[in-house]
C-alpha positions as protocol buffer text, in pm:
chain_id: "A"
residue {
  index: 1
  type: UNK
  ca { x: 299 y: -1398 z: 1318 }
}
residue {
  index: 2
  type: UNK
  ca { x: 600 y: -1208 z: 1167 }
}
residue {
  index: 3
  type: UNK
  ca { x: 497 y: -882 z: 919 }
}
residue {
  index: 4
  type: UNK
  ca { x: 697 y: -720 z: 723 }
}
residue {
  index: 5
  type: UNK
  ca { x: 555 y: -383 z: 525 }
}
residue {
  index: 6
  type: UNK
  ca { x: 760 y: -262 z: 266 }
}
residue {
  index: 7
  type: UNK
  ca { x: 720 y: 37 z: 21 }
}
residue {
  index: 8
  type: UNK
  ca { x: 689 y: 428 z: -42 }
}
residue {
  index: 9
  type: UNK
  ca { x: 614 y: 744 z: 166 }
}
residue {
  index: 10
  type: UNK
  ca { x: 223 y: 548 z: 254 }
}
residue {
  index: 11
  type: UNK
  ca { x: 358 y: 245 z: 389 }
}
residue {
  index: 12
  type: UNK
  ca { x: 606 y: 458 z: 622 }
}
residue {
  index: 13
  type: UNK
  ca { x: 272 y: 630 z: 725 }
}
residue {
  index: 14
  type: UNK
  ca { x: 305 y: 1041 z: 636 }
}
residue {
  index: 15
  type: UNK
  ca { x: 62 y: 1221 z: 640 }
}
residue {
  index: 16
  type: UNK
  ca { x: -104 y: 995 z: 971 }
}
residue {
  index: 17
  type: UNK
  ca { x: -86 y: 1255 z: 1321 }
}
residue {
  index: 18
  type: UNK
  ca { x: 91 y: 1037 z: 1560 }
}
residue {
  index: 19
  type: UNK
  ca { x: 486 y: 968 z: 1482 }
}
residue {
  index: 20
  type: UNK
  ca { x: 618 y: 625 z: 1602 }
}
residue {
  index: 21
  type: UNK
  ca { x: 984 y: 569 z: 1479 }
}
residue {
  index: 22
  type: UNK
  ca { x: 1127 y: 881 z: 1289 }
}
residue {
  index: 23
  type: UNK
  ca { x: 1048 y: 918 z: 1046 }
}
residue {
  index: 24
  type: UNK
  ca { x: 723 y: 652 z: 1026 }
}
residue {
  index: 25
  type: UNK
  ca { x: 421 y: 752 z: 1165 }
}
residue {
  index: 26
  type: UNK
  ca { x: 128 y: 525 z: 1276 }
}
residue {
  index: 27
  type: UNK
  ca { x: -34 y: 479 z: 900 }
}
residue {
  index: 28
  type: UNK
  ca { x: -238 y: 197 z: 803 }
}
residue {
  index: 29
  type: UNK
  ca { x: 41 y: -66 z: 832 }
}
residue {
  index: 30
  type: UNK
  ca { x: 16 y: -40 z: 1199 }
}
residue {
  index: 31
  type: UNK
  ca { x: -315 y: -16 z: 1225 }
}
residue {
  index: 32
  type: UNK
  ca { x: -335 y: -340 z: 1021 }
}
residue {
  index: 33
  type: UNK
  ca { x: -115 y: -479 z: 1253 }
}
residue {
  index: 34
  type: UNK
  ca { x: -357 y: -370 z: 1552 }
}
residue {
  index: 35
  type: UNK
  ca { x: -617 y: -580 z: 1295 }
}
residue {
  index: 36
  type: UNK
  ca { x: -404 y: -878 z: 1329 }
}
residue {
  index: 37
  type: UNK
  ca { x: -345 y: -878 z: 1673 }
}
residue {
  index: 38
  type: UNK
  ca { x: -714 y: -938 z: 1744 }
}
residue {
  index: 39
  type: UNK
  ca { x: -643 y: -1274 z: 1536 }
}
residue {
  index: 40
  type: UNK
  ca { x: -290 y: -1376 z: 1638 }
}
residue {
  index: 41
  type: UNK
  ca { x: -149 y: -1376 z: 1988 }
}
residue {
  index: 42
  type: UNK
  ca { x: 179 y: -1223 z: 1902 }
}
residue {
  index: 43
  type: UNK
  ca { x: 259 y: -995 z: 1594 }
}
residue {
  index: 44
  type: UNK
  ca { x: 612 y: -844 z: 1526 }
}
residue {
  index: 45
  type: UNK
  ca { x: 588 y: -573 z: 1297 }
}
residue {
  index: 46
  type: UNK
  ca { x: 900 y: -485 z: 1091 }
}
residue {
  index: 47
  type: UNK
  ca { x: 857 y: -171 z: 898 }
}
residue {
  index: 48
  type: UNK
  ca { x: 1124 y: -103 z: 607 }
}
residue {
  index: 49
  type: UNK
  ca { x: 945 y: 114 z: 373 }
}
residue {
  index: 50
  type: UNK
  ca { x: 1091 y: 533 z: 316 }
}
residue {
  index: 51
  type: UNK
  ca { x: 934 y: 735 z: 233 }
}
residue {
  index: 52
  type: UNK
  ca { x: 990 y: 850 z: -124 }
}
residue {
  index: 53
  type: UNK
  ca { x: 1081 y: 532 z: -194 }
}
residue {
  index: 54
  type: UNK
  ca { x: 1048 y: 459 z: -602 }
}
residue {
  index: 55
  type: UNK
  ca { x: 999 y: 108 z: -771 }
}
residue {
  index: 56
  type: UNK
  ca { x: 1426 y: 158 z: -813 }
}
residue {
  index: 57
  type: UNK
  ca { x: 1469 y: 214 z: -474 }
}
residue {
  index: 58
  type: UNK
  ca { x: 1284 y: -64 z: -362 }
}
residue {
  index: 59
  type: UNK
  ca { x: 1427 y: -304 z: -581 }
}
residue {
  index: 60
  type: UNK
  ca { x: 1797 y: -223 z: -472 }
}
residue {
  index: 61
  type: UNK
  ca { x: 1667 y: -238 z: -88 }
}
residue {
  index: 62
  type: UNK
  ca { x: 1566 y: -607 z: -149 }
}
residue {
  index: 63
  type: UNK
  ca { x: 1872 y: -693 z: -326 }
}
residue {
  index: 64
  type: UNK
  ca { x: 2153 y: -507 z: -96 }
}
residue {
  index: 65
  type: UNK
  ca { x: 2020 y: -457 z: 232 }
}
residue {
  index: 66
  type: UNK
  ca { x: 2052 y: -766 z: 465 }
}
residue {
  index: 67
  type: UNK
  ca { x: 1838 y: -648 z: 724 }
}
residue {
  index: 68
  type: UNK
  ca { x: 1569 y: -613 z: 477 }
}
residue {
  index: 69
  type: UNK
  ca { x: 1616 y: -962 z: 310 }
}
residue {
  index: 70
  type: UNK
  ca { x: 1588 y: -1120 z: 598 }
}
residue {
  index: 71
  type: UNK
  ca { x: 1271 y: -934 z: 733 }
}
residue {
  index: 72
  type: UNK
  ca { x: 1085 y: -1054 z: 424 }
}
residue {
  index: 73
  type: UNK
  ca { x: 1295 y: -1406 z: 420 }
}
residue {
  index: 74
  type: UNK
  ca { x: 1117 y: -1488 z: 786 }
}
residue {
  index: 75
  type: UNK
  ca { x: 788 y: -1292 z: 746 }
}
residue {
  index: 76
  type: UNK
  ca { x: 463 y: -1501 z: 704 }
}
residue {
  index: 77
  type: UNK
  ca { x: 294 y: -1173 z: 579 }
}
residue {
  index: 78
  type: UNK
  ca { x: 419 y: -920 z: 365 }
}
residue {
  index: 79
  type: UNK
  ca { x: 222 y: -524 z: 247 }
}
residue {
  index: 80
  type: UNK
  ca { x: 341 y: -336 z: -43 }
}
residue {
  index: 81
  type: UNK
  ca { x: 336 y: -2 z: -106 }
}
residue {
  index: 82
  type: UNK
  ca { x: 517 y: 142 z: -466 }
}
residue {
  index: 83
  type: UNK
  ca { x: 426 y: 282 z: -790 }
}
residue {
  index: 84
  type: UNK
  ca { x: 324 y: 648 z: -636 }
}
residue {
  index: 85
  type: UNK
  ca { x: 664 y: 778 z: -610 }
}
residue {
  index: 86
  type: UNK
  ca { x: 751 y: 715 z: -942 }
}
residue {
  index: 87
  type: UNK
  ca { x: 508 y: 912 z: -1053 }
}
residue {
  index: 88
  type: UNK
  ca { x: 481 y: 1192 z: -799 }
}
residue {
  index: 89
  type: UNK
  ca { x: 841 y: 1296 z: -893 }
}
residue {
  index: 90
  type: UNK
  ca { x: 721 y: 1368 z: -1257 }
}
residue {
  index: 91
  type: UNK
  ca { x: 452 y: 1611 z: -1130 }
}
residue {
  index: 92
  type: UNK
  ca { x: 705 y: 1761 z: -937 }
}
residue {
  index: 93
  type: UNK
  ca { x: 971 y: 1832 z: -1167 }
}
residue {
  index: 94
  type: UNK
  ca { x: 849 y: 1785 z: -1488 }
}
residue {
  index: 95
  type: UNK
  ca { x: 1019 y: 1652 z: -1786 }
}
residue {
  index: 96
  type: UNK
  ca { x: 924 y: 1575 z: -2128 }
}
residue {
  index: 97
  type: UNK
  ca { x: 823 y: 1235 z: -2181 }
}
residue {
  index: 98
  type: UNK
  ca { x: 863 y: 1211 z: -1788 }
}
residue {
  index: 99
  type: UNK
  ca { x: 531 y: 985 z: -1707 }
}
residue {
  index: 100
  type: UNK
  ca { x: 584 y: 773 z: -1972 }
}
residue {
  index: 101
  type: UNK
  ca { x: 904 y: 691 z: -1863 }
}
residue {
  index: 102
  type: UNK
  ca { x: 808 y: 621 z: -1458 }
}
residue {
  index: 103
  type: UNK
  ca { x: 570 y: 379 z: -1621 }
}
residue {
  index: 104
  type: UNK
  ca { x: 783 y: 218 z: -1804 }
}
residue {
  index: 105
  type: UNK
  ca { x: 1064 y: 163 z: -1538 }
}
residue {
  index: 106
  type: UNK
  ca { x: 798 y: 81 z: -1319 }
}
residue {
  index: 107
  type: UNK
  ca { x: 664 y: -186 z: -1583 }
}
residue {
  index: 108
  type: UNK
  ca { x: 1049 y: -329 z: -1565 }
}
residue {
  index: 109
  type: UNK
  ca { x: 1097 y: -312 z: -1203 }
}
residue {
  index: 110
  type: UNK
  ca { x: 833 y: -458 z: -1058 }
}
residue {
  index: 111
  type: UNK
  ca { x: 845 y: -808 z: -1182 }
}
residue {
  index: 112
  type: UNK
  ca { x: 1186 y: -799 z: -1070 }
}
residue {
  index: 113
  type: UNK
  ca { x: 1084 y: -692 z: -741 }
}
residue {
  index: 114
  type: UNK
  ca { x: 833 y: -993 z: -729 }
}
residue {
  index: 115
  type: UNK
  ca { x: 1066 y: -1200 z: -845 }
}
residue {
  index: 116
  type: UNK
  ca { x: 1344 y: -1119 z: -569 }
}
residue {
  index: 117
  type: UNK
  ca { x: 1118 y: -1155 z: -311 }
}
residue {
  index: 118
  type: UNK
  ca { x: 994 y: -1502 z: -445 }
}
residue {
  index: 119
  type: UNK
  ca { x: 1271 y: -1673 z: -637 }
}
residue {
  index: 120
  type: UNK
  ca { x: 1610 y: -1542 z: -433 }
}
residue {
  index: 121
  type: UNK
  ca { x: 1468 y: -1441 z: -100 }
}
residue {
  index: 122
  type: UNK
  ca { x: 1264 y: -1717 z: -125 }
}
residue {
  index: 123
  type: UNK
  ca { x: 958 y: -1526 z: 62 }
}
residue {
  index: 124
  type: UNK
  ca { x: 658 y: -1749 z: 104 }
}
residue {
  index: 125
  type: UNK
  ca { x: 463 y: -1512 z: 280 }
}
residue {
  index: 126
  type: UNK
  ca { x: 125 y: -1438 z: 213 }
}
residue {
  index: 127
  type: UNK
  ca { x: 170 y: -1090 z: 37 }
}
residue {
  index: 128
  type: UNK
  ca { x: -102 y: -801 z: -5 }
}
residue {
  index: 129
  type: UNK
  ca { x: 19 y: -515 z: -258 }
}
residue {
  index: 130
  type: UNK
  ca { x: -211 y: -216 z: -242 }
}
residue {
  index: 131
  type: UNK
  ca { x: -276 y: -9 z: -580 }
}
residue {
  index: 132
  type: UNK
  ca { x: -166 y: 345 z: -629 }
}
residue {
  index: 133
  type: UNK
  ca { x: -475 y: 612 z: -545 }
}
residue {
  index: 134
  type: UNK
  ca { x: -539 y: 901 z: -767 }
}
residue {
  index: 135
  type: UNK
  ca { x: -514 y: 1215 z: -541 }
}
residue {
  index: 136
  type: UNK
  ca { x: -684 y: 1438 z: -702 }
}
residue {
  index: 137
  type: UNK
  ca { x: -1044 y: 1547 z: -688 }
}
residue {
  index: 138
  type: UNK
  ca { x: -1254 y: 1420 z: -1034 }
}
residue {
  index: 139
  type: UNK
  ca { x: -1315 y: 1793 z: -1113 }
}
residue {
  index: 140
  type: UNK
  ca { x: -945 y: 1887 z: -1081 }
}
residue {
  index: 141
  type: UNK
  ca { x: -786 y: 1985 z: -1480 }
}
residue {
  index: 142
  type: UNK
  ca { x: -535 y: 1731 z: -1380 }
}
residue {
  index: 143
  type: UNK
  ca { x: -693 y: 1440 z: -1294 }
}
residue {
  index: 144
  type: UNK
  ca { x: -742 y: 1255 z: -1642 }
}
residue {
  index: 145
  type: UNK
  ca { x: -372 y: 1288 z: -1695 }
}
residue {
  index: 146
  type: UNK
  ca { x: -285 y: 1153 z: -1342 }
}
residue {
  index: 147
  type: UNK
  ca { x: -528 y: 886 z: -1380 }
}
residue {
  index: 148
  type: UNK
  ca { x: -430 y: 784 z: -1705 }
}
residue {
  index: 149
  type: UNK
  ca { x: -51 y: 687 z: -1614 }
}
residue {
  index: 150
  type: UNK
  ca { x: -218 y: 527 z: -1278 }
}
residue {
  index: 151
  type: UNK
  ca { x: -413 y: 318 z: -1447 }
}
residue {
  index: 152
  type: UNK
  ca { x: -76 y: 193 z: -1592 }
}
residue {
  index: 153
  type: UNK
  ca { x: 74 y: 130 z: -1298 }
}
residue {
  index: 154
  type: UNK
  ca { x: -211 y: -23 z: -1148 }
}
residue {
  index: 155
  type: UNK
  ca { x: -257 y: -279 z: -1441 }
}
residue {
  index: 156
  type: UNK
  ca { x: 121 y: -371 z: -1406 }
}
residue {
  index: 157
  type: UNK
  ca { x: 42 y: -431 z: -1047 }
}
residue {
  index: 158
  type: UNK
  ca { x: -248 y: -670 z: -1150 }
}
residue {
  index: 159
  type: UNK
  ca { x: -105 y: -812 z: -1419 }
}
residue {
  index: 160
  type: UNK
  ca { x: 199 y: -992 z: -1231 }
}
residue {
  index: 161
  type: UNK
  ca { x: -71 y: -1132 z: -928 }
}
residue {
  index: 162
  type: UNK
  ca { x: -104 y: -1507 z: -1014 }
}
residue {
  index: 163
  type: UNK
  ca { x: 261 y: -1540 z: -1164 }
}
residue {
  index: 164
  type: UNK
  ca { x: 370 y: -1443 z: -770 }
}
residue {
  index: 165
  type: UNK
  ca { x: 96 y: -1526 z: -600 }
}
residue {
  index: 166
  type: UNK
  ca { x: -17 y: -1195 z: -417 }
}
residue {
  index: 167
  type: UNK
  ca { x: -331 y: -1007 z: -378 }
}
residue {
  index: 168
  type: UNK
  ca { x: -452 y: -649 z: -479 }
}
residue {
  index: 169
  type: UNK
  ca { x: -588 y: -457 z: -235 }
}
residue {
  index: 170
  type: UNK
  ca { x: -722 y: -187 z: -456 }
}
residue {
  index: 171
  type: UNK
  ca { x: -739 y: 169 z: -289 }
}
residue {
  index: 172
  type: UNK
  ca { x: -761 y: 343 z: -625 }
}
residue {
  index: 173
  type: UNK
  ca { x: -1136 y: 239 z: -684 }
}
residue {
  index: 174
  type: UNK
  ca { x: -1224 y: 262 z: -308 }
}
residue {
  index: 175
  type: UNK
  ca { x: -1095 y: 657 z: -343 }
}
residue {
  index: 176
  type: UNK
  ca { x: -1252 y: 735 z: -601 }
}
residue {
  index: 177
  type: UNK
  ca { x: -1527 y: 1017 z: -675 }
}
residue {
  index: 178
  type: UNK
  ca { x: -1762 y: 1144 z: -406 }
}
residue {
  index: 179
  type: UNK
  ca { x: -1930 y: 1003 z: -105 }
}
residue {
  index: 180
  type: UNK
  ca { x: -2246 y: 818 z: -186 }
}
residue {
  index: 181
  type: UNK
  ca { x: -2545 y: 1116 z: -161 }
}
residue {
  index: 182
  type: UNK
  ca { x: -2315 y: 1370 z: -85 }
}
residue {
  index: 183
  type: UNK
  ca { x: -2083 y: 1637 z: -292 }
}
residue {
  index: 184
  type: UNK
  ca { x: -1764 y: 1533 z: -62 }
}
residue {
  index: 185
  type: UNK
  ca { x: -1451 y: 1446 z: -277 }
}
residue {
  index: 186
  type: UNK
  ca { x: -1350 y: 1112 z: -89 }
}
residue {
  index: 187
  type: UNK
  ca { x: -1006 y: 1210 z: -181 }
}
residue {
  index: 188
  type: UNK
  ca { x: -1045 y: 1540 z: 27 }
}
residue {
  index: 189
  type: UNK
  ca { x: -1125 y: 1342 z: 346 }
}
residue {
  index: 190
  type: UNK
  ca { x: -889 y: 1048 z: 300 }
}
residue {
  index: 191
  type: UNK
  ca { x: -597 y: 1274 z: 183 }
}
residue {
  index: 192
  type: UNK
  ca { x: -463 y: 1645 z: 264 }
}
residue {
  index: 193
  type: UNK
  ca { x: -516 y: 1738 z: -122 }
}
residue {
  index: 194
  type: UNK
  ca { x: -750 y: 1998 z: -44 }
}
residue {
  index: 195
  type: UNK
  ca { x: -571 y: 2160 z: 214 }
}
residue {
  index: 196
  type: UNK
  ca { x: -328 y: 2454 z: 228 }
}
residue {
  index: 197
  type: UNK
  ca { x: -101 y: 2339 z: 80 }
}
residue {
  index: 198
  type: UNK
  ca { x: -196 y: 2036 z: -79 }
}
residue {
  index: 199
  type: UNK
  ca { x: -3 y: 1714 z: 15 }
}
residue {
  index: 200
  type: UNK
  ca { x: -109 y: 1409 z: -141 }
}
residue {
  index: 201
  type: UNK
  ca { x: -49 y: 1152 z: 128 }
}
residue {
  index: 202
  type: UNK
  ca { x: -320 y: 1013 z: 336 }
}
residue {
  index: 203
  type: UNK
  ca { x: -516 y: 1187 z: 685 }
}
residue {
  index: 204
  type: UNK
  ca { x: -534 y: 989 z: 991 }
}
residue {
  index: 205
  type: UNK
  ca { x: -840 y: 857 z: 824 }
}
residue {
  index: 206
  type: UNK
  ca { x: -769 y: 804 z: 449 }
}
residue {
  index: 207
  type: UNK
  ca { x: -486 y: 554 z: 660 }
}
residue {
  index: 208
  type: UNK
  ca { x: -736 y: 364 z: 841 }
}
residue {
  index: 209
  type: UNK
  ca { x: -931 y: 345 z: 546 }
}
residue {
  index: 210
  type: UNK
  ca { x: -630 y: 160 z: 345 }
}
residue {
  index: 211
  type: UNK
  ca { x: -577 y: -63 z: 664 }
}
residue {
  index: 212
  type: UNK
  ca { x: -981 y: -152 z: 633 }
}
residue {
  index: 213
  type: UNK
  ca { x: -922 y: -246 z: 288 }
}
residue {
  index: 214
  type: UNK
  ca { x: -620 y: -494 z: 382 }
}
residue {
  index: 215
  type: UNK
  ca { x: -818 y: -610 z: 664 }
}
residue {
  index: 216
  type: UNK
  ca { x: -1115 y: -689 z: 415 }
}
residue {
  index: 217
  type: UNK
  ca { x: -878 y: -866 z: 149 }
}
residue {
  index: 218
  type: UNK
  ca { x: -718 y: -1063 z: 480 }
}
residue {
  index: 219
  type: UNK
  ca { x: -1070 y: -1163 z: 570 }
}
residue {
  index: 220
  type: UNK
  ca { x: -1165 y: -1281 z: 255 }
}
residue {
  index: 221
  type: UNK
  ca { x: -867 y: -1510 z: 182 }
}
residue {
  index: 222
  type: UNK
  ca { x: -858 y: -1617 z: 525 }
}
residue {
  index: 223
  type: UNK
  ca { x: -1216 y: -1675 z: 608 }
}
residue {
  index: 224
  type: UNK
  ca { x: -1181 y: -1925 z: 891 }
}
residue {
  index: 225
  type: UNK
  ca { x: -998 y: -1630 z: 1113 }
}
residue {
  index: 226
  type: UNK
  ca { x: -1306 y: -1395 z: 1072 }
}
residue {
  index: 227
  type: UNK
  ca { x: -1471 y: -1652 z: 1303 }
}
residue {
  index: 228
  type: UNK
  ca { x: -1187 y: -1546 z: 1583 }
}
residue {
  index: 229
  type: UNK
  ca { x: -1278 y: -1178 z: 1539 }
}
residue {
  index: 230
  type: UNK
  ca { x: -1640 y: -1266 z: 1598 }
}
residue {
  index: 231
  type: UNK
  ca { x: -1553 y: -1458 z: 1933 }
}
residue {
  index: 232
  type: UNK
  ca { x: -1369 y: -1225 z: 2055 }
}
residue {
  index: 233
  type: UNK
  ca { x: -1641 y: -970 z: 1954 }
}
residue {
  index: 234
  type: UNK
  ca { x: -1891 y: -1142 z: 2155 }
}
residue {
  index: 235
  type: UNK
  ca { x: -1635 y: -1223 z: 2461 }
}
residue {
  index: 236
  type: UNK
  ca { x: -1591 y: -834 z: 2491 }
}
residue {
  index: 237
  type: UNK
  ca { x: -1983 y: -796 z: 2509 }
}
């Protein structure tokens, strides 16, 4: 089994404790890879995502860099980070009209992403793109204008799923609001929002809660392997 993740600042796994290749960090890409090697004998991970990595950026990796085309040419799985940084630059430097115009680059780009990976790398990997979180807590003064342009990204990301055959693994509705019974922000365990200072990316556990989401999507599309994981469950007893 050959994975290849690709994406933003997430995918290369800031804001997760432990560093593994400069500047990646063990994020929920490698702990979904830790997922699939309960299922496959042998998993190669190839990581290409960097961090602050925009929809642009992306695109012009998959066209120009060989060592990237050919890690999603040969991969039989593919993760997808993008959409946050094209935002997250517009809340830090703003500019008039700024949002509106991430969205719509994002809009333009990512179709043509899709379609580079599908029609000229000729990927036929089974790809899982996750959806862009809102980091902010529900009470913050900020949060209906983040979530508004989200949304937009999101529903681009949705949008373009049958015409290249991916899935949605959507974070932004599992982080969400407040732990059920409880006051907690979700967003203030998953991600270092609330802390001093703020940073948006995910803890060590809002990352292996994004890899539990992939590994729930996987699950569900591939329902014969969750019988392996339950074997080998019951073999560790």
């Amino acid at each position: 089994m050959k994975y290849t993740a690709l994406g933003n600042s997430i995918a290369a796994g800031i804001g997760a404790s432990f560093v593994v290749d400069p500047p990646k960090r063990y994020g929920y890409v490698y702990y979904f890879r830790d997922f699939l090697a309960t299922i496959f004998p042998c998993v190669n991970l190839t990581n290409r995502a960097n961090p602050a990595f925009t929809s642009t950026l992306l695109l012009q990796q998959l066209q120009t860099d060989a060592v990237t085309r050919e890690a999603v040419k040969t991969a039989d799985l593919l993760t997808i980070s993008n959409g946050g940084a094209d935002l997250l630059n517009c809340f830090l430097q703003p500019t008039p009209n700024c949002l509106t115009n991430a969205v719509a680059t994002f809009a333009q780009n990512w179709p043509l992403i899709m379609k580079e990976i599908r029609k000229s790398i000729r990927s036929h990997a089974d790809i899982f793109v996750m959806t862009v979180y809102n980091p902010l807590r529900g009470d913050d003064p900020n949060f209906n204008t983040a979530e508004f342009f989200i949304q937009q990204i999101n529903n681009v990301i949705k949008a373009n799923r049958f015409k290249f055959h991916y899935k949605v693994v959507d974070v932004h509705a599992d982080f969400l609001g407040q732990f059920t019974n409880t006051t907690q922000w979700k967003v203030c365990t998953w991600t270092h929002i609330c802390e001093v200072p703020p940073d948006v990316h995910p803890t060590y556990a809002g990352h292996l809660e994004i890899a539990r989401l992939h590994e729930l999507k996987y699950l569900k599309n591939h329902p014969n392997k969750l019988r392996h994981v339950d074997d080998d469950d019951q073999s560790n007893d």
